[in-house]
Coordinates of C-alpha atoms and ligand atoms in Angstrom, one line a residue:
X1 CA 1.2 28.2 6.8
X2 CA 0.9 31.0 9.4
X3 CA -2.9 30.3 9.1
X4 CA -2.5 27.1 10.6
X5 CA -0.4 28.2 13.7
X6 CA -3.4 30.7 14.6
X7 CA -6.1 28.6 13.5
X8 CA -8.8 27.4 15.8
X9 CA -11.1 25.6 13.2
X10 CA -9.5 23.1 11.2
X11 CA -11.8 20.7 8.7
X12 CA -10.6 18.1 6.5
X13 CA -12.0 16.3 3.2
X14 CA -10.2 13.6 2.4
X15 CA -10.2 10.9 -0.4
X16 CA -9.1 7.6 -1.7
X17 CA -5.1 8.9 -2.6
X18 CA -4.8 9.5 1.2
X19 CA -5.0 5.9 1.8
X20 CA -3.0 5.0 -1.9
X21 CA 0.1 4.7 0.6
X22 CA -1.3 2.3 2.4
X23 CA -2.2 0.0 0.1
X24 CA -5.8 0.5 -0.5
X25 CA -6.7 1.6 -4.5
X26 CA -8.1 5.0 -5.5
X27 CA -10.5 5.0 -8.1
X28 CA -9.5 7.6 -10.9
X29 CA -6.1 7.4 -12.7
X30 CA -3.2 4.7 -13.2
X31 CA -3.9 1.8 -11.3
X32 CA -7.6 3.2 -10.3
X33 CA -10.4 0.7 -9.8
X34 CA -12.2 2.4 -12.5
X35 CA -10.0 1.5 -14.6
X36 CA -10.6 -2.0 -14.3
X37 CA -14.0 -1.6 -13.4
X38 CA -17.4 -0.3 -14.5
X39 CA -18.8 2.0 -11.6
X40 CA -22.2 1.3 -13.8
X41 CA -21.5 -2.3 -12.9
X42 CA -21.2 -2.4 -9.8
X43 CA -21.3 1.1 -7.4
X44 CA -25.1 1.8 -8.4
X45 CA -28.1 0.8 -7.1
X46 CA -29.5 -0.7 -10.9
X47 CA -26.3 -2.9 -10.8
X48 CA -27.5 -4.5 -7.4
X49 CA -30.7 -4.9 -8.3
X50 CA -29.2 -6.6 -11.4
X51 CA -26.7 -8.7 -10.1
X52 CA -25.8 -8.9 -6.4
X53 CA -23.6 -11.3 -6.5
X54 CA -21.1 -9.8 -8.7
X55 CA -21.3 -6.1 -6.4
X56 CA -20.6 -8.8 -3.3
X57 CA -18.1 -10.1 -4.6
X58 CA -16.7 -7.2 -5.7
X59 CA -17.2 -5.9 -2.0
X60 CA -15.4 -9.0 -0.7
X61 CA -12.3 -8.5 -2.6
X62 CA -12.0 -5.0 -1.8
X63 CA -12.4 -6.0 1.7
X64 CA -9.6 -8.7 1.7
X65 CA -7.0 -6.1 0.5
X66 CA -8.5 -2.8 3.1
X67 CA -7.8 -5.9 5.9
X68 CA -4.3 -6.0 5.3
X69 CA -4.2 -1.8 5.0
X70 CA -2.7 0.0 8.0
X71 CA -2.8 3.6 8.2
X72 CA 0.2 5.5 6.7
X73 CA 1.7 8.7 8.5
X74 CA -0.9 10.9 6.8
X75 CA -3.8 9.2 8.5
X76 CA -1.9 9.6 11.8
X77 CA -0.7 13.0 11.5
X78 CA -4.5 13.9 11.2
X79 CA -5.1 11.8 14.6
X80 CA -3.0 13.9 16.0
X81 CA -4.5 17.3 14.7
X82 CA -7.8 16.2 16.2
X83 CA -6.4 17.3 19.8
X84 CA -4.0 20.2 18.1
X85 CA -6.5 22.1 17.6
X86 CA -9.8 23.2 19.7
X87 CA -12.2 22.5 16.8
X88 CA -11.4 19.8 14.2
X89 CA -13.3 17.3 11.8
X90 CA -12.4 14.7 9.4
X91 CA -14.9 14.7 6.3
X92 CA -13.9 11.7 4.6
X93 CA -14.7 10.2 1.6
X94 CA -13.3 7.3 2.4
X95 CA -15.0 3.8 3.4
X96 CA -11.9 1.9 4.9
X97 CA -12.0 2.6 8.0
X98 CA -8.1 3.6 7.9
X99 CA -8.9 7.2 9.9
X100 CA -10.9 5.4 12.7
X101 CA -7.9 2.7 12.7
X102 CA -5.1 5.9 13.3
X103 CA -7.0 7.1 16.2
X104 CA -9.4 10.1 14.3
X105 CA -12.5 10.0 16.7
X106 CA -14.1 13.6 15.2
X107 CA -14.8 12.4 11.7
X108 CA -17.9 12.0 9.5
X109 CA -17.8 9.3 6.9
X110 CA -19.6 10.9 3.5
X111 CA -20.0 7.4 1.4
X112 CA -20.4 4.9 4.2
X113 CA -18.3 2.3 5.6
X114 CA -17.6 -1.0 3.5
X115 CA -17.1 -2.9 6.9
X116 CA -21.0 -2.5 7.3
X117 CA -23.4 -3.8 5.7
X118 CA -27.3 -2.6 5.7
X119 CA -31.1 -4.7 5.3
X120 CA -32.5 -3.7 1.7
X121 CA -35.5 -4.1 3.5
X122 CA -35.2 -2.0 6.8
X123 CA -32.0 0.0 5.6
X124 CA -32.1 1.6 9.3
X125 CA -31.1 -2.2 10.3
X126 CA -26.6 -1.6 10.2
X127 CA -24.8 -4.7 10.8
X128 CA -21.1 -4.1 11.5
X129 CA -19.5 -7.0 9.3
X130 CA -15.8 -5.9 10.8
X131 CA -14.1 -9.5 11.9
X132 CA -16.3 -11.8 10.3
X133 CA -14.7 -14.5 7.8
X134 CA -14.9 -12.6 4.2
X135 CA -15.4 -15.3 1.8
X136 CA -12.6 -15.8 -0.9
X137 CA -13.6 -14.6 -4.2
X138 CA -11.7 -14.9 -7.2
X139 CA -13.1 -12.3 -9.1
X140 CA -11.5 -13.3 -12.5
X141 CA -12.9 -17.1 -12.4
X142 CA -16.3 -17.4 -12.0
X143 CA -17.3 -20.3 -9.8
X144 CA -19.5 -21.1 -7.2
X145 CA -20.3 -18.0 -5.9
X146 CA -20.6 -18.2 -2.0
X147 CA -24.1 -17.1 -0.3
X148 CA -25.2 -13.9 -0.1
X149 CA -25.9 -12.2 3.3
X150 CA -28.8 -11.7 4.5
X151 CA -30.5 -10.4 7.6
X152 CA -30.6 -11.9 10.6
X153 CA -33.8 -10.1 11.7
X154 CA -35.7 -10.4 8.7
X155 CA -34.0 -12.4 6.0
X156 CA -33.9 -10.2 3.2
X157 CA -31.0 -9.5 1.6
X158 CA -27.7 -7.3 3.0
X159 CA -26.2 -4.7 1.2
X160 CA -23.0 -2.4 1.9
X161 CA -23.9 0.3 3.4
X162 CA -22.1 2.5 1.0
X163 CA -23.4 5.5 -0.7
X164 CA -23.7 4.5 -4.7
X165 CA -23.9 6.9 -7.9
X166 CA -27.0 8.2 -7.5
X167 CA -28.0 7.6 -4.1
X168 CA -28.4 10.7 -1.5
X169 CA -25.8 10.9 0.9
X170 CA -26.8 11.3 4.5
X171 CA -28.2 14.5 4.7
X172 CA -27.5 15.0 8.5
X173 CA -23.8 14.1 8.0
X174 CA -23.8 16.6 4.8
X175 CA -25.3 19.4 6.6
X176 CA -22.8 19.1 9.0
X177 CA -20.0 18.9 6.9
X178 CA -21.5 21.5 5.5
X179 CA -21.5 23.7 8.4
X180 CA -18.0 22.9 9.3
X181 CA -16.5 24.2 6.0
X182 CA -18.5 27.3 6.4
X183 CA -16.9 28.1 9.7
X184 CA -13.5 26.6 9.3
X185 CA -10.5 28.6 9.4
X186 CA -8.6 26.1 7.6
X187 CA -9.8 23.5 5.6
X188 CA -7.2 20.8 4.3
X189 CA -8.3 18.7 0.9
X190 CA -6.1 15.5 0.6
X191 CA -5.9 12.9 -1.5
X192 CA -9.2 13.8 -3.7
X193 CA -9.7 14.0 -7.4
X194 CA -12.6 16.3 -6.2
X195 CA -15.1 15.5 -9.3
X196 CA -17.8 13.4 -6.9
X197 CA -20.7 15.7 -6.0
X198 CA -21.4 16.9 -3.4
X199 CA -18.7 16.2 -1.6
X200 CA -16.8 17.9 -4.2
X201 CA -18.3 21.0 -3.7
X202 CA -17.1 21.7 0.1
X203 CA -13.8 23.3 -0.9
X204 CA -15.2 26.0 -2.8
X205 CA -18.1 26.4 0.3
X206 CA -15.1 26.8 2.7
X207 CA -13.3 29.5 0.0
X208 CA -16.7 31.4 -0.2
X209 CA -16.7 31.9 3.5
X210 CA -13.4 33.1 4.2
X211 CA -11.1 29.8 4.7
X212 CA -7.3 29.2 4.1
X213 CA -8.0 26.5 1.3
X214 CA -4.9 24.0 1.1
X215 CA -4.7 21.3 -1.2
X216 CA -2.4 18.2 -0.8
X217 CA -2.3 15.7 -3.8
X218 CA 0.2 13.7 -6.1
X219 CA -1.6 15.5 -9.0
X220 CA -3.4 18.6 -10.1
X221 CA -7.0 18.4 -9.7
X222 CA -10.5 20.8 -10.9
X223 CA -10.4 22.3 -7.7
X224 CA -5.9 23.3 -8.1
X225 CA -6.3 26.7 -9.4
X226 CA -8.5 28.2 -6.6
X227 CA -6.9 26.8 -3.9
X228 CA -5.1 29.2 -1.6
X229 CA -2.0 26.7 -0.9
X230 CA -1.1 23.7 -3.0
X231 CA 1.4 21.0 -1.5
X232 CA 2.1 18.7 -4.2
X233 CA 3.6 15.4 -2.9
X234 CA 2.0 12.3 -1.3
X235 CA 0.2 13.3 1.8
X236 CA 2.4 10.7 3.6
X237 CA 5.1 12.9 3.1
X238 CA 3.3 15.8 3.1
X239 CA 1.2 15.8 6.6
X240 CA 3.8 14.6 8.7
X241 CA 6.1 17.4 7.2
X242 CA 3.6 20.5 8.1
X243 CA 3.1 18.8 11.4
X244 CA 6.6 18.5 12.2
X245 CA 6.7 22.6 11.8
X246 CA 3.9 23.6 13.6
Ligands
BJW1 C1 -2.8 11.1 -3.8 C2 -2.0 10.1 -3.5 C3 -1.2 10.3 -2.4 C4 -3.2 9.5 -5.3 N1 -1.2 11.4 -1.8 N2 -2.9 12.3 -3.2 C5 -23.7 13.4 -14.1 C6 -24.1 12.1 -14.3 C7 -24.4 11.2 -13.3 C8 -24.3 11.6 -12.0 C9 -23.9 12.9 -11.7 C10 -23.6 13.8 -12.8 N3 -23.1 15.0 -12.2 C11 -23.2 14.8 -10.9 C12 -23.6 13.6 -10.6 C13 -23.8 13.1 -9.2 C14 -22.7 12.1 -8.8 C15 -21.4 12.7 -9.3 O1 -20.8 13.5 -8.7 N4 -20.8 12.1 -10.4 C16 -19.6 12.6 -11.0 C17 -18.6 11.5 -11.1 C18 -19.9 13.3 -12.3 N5 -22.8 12.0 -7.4 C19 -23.6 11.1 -6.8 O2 -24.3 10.4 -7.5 C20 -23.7 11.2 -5.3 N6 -25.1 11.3 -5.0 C21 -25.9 12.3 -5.3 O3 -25.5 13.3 -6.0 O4 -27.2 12.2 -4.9 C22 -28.1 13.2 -5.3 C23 -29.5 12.7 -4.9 C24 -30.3 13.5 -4.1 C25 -31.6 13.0 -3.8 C26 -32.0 11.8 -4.2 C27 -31.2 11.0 -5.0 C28 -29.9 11.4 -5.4 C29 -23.2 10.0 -4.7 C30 -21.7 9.8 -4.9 C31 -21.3 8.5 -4.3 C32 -19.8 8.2 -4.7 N7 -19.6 6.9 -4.3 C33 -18.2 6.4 -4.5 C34 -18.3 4.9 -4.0 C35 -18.0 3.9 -5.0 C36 -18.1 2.5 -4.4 C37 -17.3 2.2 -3.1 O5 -16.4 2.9 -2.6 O6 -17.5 1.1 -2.7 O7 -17.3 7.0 -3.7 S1 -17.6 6.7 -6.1 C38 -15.9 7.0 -5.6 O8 -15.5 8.3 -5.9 C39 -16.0 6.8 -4.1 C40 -15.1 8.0 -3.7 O9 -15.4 8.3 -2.3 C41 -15.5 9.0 -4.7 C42 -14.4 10.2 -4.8 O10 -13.2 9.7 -5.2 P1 -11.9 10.2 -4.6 O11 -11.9 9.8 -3.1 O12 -11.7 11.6 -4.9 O13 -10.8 9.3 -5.3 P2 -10.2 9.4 -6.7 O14 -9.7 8.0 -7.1 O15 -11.1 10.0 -7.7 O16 -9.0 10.4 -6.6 C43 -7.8 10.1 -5.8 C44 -7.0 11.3 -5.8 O17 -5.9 11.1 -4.9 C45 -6.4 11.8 -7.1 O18 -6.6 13.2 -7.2 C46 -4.9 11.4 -7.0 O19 -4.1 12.4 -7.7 C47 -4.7 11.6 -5.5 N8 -3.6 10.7 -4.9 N9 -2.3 9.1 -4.5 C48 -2.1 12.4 -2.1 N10 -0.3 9.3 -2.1

């Protein structure tokens, strides 16, 4: 950990097991949404094209139960690096919003944000959705689905503005991730199963040029055996703990 003390760069990835304390479901393993779900059904662009409804609804659900999600110590122990040290970013996989809500400000958001929503027709046209009613779906009856959203400017149809199997991520927000692993001194990977390219691939970029690699997850993950410093606990736990001996 005497990295940390002397670092000046500091860069964390984080994924969907850093908000599994707070409520909100990861995606791989017991209780994952892929469990219960097809991501062929409903996180690619074929599926909304196919049926938009049922990828709303979908949407809908998961933004009832991210609603009631506060951020857990983990997500505020990271707030709180953001002014430790003198250069810091969040790279999150994440689309709940759960960072932003703890106070992270330096942050880029890899897969989108599923409190926005974007025109299919102008995607450049974001519509925050944050606060507006989200209709009750009951996603195991199949009833009278409610409308779908569409755009105020234009009236085609809304979509989240979420980055699906794929689908190119942002290439600004990757290059700069990108560039902040590179020149890291530290980079932090929490909560990620690290198999989604090419997000996946910044731990091994950081590695390549020189960083302290430290992993934090419940579980061991492709990316375990090459990391410099494995914490295995929930990152909960763990984050506050590493804070609390800086
Ligand atoms: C804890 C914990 C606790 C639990 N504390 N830890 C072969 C076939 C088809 C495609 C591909 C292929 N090979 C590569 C691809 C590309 C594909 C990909 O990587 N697929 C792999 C799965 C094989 N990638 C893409 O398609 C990407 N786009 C792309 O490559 O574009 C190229 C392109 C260029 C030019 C033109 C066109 C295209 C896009 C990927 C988008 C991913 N999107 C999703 C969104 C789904 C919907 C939604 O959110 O609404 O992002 S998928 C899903 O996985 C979500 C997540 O961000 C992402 C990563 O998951 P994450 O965060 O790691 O979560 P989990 O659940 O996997 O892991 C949780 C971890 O936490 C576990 O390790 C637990 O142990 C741990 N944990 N509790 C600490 N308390």
């Amino acid at each position: 950990m005497d990295a940390l003390v002397v670092a000046r760069s500091v860069a964390v990835v984080t994924g969907a097991g850093m908000s599994a304390e707070s409520g909100v479901p990861t995606f791989r393993g017991a209780g994952g949404l892929w469990r219960q779900f097809r991501p062929e059904d409903l996180a690619t662009p074929e599926a909304f094209a196919r049926n938009p409804a049922l990828v709303w609804e979908w949407y809908w659900w998961r933004r009832r139960k991210i609603a009631d999600a506060r951020p857990n110590p983990g997500h505020v122990t990271i707030a709180h690096f953001e002014s430790r040290f003198p250069e810091f970013v969040v790279l999150t996989q994440n689309v709940d919003g759960l960072h932003q809500d703890a106070g992270s400000r330096r942050l880029l958001e890899l897969h989108g944000n599923i409190w926005r929503a974007r025109c299919t027709r102008e995607p450049g046209r974001i519509i925050d959705e944050r606060g507006r009613p989200i209709p009750d779906v009951d996603l195991d009856t199949p009833a009278v689905a409610p409308a779908l959203p569409t755009c105020e400017a234009c009236g085609a149809l809304l979509r989240p503005d979420i980055v699906w199997f794929g689908e190119p991520l942002d290439q600004a927000a990757l290059d700069s991730a990108a560039a902040a692993v590179r020149t890291c001194d530290v980079l932090f990977v929490v909560g990620t199963s690290a198999v989604v390219y090419p997000a996946a691939g910044l731990p091994g970029l950081a590695k390549r040029h020189g960083a302290v690699v430290i992993e934090v997850n419940v579980d061991e993950t492709p990316f375990t055996r090459e990391a410099d410093i494995v914490l295995e606990g929930p990152s909960g736990v763990v984050l506050p703990e590493i804070e609390a001996r800086l």
